[in-house]
XYZ file of C-alpha atoms in Angstrom:
373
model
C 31.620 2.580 9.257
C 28.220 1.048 7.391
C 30.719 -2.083 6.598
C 30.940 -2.355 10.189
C 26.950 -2.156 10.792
C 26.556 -4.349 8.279
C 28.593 -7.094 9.770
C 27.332 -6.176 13.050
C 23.688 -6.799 11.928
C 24.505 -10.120 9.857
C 26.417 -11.769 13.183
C 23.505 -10.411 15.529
C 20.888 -12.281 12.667
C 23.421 -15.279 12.465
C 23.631 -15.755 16.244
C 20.135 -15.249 17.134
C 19.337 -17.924 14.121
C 21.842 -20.496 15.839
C 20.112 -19.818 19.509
C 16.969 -21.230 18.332
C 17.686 -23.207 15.828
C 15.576 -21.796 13.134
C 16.191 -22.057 9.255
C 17.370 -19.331 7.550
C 16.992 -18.082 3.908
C 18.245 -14.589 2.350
C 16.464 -13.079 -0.847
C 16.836 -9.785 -2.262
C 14.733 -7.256 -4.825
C 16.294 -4.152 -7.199
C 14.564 -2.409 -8.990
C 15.025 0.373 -12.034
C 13.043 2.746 -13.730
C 13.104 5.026 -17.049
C 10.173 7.707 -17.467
C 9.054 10.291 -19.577
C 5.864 12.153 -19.657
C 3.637 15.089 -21.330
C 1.846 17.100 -19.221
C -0.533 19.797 -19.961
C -1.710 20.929 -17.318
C -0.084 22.149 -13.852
C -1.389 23.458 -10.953
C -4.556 24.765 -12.913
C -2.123 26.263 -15.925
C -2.303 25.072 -19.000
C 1.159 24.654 -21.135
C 3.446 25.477 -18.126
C 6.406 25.078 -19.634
C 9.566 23.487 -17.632
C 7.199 20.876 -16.210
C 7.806 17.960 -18.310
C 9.514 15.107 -16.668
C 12.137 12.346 -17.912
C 14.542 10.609 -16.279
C 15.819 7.635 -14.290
C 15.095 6.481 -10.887
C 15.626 3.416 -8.880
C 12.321 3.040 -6.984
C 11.107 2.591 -3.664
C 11.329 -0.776 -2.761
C 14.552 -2.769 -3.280
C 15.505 -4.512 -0.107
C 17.546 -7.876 1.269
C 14.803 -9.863 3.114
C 15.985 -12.256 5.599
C 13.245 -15.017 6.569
C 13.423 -17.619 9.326
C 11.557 -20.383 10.809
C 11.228 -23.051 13.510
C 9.148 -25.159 15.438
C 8.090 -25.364 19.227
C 8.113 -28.753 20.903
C 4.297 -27.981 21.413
C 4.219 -28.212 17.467
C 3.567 -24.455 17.105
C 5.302 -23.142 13.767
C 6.838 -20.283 14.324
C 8.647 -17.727 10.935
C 8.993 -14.086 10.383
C 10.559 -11.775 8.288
C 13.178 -9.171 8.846
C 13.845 -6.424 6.009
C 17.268 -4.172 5.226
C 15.739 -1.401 2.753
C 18.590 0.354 0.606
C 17.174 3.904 1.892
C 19.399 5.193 4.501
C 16.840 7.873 5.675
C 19.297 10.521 4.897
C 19.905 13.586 2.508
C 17.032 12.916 -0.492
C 16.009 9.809 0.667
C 13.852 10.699 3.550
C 11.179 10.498 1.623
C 11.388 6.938 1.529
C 12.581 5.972 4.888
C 10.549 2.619 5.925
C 9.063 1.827 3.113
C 9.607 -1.967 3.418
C 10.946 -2.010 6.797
C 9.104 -5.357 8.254
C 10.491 -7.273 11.314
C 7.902 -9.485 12.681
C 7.295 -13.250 13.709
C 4.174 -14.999 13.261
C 3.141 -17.988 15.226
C 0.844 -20.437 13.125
C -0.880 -23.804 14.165
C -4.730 -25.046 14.361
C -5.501 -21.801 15.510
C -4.949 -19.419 12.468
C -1.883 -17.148 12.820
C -0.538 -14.549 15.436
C 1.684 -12.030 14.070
C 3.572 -9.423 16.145
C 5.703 -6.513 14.791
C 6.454 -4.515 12.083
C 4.132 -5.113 9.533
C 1.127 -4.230 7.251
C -2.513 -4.195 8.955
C -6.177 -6.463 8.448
C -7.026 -5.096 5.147
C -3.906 -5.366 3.274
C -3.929 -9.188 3.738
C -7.497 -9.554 2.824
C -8.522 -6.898 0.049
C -7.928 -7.478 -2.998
C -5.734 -5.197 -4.472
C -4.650 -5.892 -8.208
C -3.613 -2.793 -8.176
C -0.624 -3.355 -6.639
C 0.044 -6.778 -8.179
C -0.504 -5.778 -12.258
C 2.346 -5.214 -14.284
C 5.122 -3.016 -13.092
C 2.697 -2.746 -9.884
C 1.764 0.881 -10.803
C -0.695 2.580 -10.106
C -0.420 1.221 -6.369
C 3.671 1.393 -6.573
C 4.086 5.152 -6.037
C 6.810 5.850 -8.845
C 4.741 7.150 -11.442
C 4.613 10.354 -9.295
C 8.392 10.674 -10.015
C 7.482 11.508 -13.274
C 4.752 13.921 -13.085
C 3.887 17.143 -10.792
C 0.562 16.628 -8.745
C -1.289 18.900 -7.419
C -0.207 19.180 -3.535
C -2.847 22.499 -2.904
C -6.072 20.261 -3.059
C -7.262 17.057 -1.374
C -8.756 14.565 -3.493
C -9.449 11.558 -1.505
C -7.749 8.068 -0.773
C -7.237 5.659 -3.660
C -6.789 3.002 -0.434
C -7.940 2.569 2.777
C -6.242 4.580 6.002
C -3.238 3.660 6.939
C -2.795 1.272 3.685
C 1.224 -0.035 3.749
C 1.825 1.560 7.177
C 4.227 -1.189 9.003
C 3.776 0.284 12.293
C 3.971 -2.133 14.697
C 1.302 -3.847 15.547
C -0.771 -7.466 16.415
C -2.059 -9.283 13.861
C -4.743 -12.083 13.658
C -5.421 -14.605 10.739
C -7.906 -17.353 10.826
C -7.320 -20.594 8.634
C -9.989 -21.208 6.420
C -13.632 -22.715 6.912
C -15.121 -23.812 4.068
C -14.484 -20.920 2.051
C -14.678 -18.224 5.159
C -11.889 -16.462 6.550
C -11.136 -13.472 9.208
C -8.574 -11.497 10.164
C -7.894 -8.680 12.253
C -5.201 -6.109 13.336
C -4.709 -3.622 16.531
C -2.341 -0.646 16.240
C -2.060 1.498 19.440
C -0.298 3.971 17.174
C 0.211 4.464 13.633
C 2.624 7.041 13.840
C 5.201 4.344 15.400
C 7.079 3.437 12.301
C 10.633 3.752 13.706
C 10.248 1.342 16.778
C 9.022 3.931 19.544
C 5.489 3.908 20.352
C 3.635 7.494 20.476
C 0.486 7.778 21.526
C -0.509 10.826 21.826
C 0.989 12.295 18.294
C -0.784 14.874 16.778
C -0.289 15.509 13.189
C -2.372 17.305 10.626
C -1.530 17.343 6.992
C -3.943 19.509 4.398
C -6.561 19.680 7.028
C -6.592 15.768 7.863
C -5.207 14.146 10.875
C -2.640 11.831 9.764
C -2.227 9.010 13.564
C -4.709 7.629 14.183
C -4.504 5.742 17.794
C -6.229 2.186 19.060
C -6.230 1.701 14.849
C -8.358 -1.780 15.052
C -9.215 -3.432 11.595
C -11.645 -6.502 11.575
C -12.049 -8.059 7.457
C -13.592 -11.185 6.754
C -13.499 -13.368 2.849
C -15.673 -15.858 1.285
C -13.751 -17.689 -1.617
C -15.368 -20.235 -4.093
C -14.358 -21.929 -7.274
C -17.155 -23.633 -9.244
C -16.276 -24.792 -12.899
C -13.128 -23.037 -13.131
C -14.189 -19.669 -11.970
C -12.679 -18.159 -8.645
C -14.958 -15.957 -6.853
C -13.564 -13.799 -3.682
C -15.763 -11.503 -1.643
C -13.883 -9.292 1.016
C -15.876 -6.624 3.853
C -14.173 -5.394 6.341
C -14.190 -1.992 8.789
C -11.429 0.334 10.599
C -11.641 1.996 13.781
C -9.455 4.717 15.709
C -8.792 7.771 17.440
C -8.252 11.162 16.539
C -7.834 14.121 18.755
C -7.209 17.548 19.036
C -4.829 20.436 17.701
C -4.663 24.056 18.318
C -8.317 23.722 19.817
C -9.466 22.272 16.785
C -10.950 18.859 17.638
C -10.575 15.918 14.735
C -13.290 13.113 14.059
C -12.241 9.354 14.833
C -12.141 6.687 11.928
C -14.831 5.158 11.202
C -14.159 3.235 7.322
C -15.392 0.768 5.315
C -13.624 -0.606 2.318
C -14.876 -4.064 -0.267
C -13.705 -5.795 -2.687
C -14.255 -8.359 -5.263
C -12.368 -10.694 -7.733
C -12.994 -13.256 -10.228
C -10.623 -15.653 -12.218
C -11.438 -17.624 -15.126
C -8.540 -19.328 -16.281
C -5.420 -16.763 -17.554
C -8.024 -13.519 -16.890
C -8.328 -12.095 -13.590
C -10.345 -8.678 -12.454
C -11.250 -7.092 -9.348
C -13.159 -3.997 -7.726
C -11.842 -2.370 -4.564
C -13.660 0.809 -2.858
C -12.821 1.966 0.356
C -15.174 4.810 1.579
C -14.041 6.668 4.724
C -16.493 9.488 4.640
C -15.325 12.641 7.630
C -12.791 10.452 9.346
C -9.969 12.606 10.426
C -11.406 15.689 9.510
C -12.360 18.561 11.388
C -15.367 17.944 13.373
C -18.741 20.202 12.566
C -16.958 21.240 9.186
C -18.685 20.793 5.758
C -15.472 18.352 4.353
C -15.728 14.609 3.910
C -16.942 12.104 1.672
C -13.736 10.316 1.124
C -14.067 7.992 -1.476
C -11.593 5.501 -3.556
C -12.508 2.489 -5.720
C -10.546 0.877 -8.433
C -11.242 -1.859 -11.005
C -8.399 -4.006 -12.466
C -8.182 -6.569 -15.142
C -5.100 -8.789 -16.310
C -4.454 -11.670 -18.747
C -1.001 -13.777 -17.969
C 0.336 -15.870 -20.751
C 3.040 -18.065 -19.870
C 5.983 -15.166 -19.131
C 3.897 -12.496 -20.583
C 1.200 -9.949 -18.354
C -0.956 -7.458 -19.673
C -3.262 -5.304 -17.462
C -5.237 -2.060 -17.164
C -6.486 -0.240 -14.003
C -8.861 2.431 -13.667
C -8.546 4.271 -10.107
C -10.599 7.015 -8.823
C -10.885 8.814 -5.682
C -13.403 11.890 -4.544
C -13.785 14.165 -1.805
C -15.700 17.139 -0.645
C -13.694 20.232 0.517
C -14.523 23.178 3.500
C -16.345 25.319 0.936
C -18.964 22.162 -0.023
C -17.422 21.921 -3.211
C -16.123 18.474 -5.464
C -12.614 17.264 -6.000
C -11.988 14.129 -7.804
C -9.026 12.386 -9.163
C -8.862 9.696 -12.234
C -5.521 7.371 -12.924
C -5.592 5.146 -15.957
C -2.783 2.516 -16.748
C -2.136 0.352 -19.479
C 0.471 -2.394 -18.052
C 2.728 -4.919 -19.822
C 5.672 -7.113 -18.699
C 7.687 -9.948 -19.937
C 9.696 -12.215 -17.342
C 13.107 -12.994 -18.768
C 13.799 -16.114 -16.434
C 16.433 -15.922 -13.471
C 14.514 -13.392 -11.362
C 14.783 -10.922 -14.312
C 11.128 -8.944 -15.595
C 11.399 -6.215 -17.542
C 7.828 -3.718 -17.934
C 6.125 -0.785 -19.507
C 3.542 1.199 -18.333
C 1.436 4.256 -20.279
C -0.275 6.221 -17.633
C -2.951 9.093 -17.700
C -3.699 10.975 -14.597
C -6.075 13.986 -14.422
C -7.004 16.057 -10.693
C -9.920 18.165 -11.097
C -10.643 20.869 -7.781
C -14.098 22.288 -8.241
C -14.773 21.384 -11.764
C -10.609 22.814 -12.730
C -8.478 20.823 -14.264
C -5.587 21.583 -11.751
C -3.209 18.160 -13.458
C -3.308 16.853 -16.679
C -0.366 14.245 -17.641
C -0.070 11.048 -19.453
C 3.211 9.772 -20.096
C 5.461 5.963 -20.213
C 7.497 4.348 -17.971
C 9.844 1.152 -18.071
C 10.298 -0.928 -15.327
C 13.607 -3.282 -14.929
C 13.480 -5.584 -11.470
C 15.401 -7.898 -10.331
C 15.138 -10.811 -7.682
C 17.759 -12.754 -6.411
């Protein structure tokens, strides 16, 4: 049966590809991982015992990518992207469903670049984020969390902006360039639709916080220089959207603004990204808010070799007035064996503090083996 809707899918691609024309390439990612950690401090308790983690896992993101383009007679280029994740959405993957499930087409010419579909919003195409692109892309890559318990009783605050990696779908605008300036910006009539099938009028809560947000627009602009062999990029941008209400309980809209900056000089690159979010999506007249996250990065690449550390911390200020704050520290390496192959390591220390107690206290190492083909 799934060799069936495979071939189905591949002759639907393959015809649609000969209808117009387009180019076609295929290019996959796998990845691997191998963890083990030490961790104090669970849930508050010190030496719980049974809460060490090792193990293997294979990630979240390995995927065939299928990428096409074309050109209209009016000169308009026009490409996109289609995704097949290897998550099924079933039995213990659920977790994971549409993770990297992108299928959008972009239309690109004098104008800047239209974009409609399945993908990521304003912000992720114009913050910088090294957080994501270090070695072994951890802390931004999720899997660490495989290998540690968190702390799932407290809310600590958003290491990235709302709605960060959500491919709902969605219209996208990029401007070309203009003498260093640059804008872009995104609508989303529904961030909940992340399986094709646009509700607007969903109403989720999770730990007190509502979790889709409607009418999502994101508006970022960037200034980039180089002068002497320094890069300099400067990125503002702000988030709107809708809330609503649940169980009489009404919600406040979004109203966020996240930064960021990066310089290069040569093999050494850093950056500082803080998104600050305050109330948004909280319960309206209640004492919660101050949603914070920033994060500073720095890497030095050496022909195949990386090296990078990345300091992320996020705050936030519960019913009862009082602090939470969270602190992740990694210390990144990889090595890129030619062919597609890169193999990594990763030492990570993560501490969640509710109220001034330590409710998680871990460090621990994890190996990364990807593939691209």
């Amino acid at each position: 049966m799934k060799k069936t809707i495979i071939l189905s899918i591949m002759a639907l691609v393959f015809a649609f590809t000969s209808a117009v024309k387009a180019e076609m390439s295929l290019s996959g990612y796998t990845e691997f991982f191998a963890g083990s950690a030490d961790q104090s401090t669970a849930y508050g308790i010190d030496n719980a015992t049974g809460i060490d983690k090792a193990g293997l896992d294979n990630g979240n993101y390995s995927r065939v990518t299928a990428n096409y383009s074309t050109t209209l007679d009016s000169g308009i280029d026009v490409g996109g992207t289609m995704n097949l994740t290897t998550r099924d959405c079933q039995g213990d993957k659920t977790g994971n469903c549409n993770v990297v499930n992108f299928n959008m087409v972009n239309f690109s010419g004098n104008f800047g670049t239209i974009s409609i579909g399945e993908r990521f919003a304003a912000g992720a195409a114009m913050l910088s984020r090294m957080t994501a692109t270090v070695p072994t892309a951890e802390p931004d890559g999720g899997n660490l969390g495989k290998f540690y318990t968190g702390d799932g009783d407290n809310v600590y605050g958003s290491a990235n902006e709302q709605d960060y990696a959500n491919n709902s779908m969605k219209i996208f605008y990029m401007s070309n360039v203009y003498s260093g300036f640059s804008f872009a910006v995104s609508y989303d009539p529904a961030t909940s639709n992340t399986g094709g099938v646009t509700d607007g009028q969903a109403t989720s809560v999770t730990n007190g916080k509502w979790t889709s947000f409607n009418d999502v627009l994101s508006v970022f602009g960037k200034y980039s220089m180089e002068m002497d062999g320094i890069g300099l990029e400067l990125v503002y941008g702000q988030q709107t959207g809708n809330a609503g209400q649940v169980n009489g309980s009404n919600y406040n809209d979004l109203e966020e603004s996240a930064y960021s900056a990066k310089i290069t000089y040569g093999n050494f690159a850093v950056d500082y990204r803080k998104n600050e979010a305050d109330n948004s999506g909280l319960i309206k007249n209640g004492q919660d808010g101050n949603d914070e996250g920033t994060s500073i990065c720095a890497q030095y690449t050496m022909g195949n070799m990386a090296a990078a550390a990345c300091q992320v911390e996020t705050s936030y200020t519960d019913t009862s007035n009082l602090s939470n704050n969270s602190e992740t520290r990694t210390y990144s390496a990889n090595y890129a064996l030619g062919g597609g192959v890169t193999i990594g390591a990763v030492y990570f220390d993560i501490e969640q503090t509710a109220n001034s107690l330590t409710r998680t206290d871990v460090d621990g190492v994890m190996t990364k083996l990807s593939v691209g083909f």
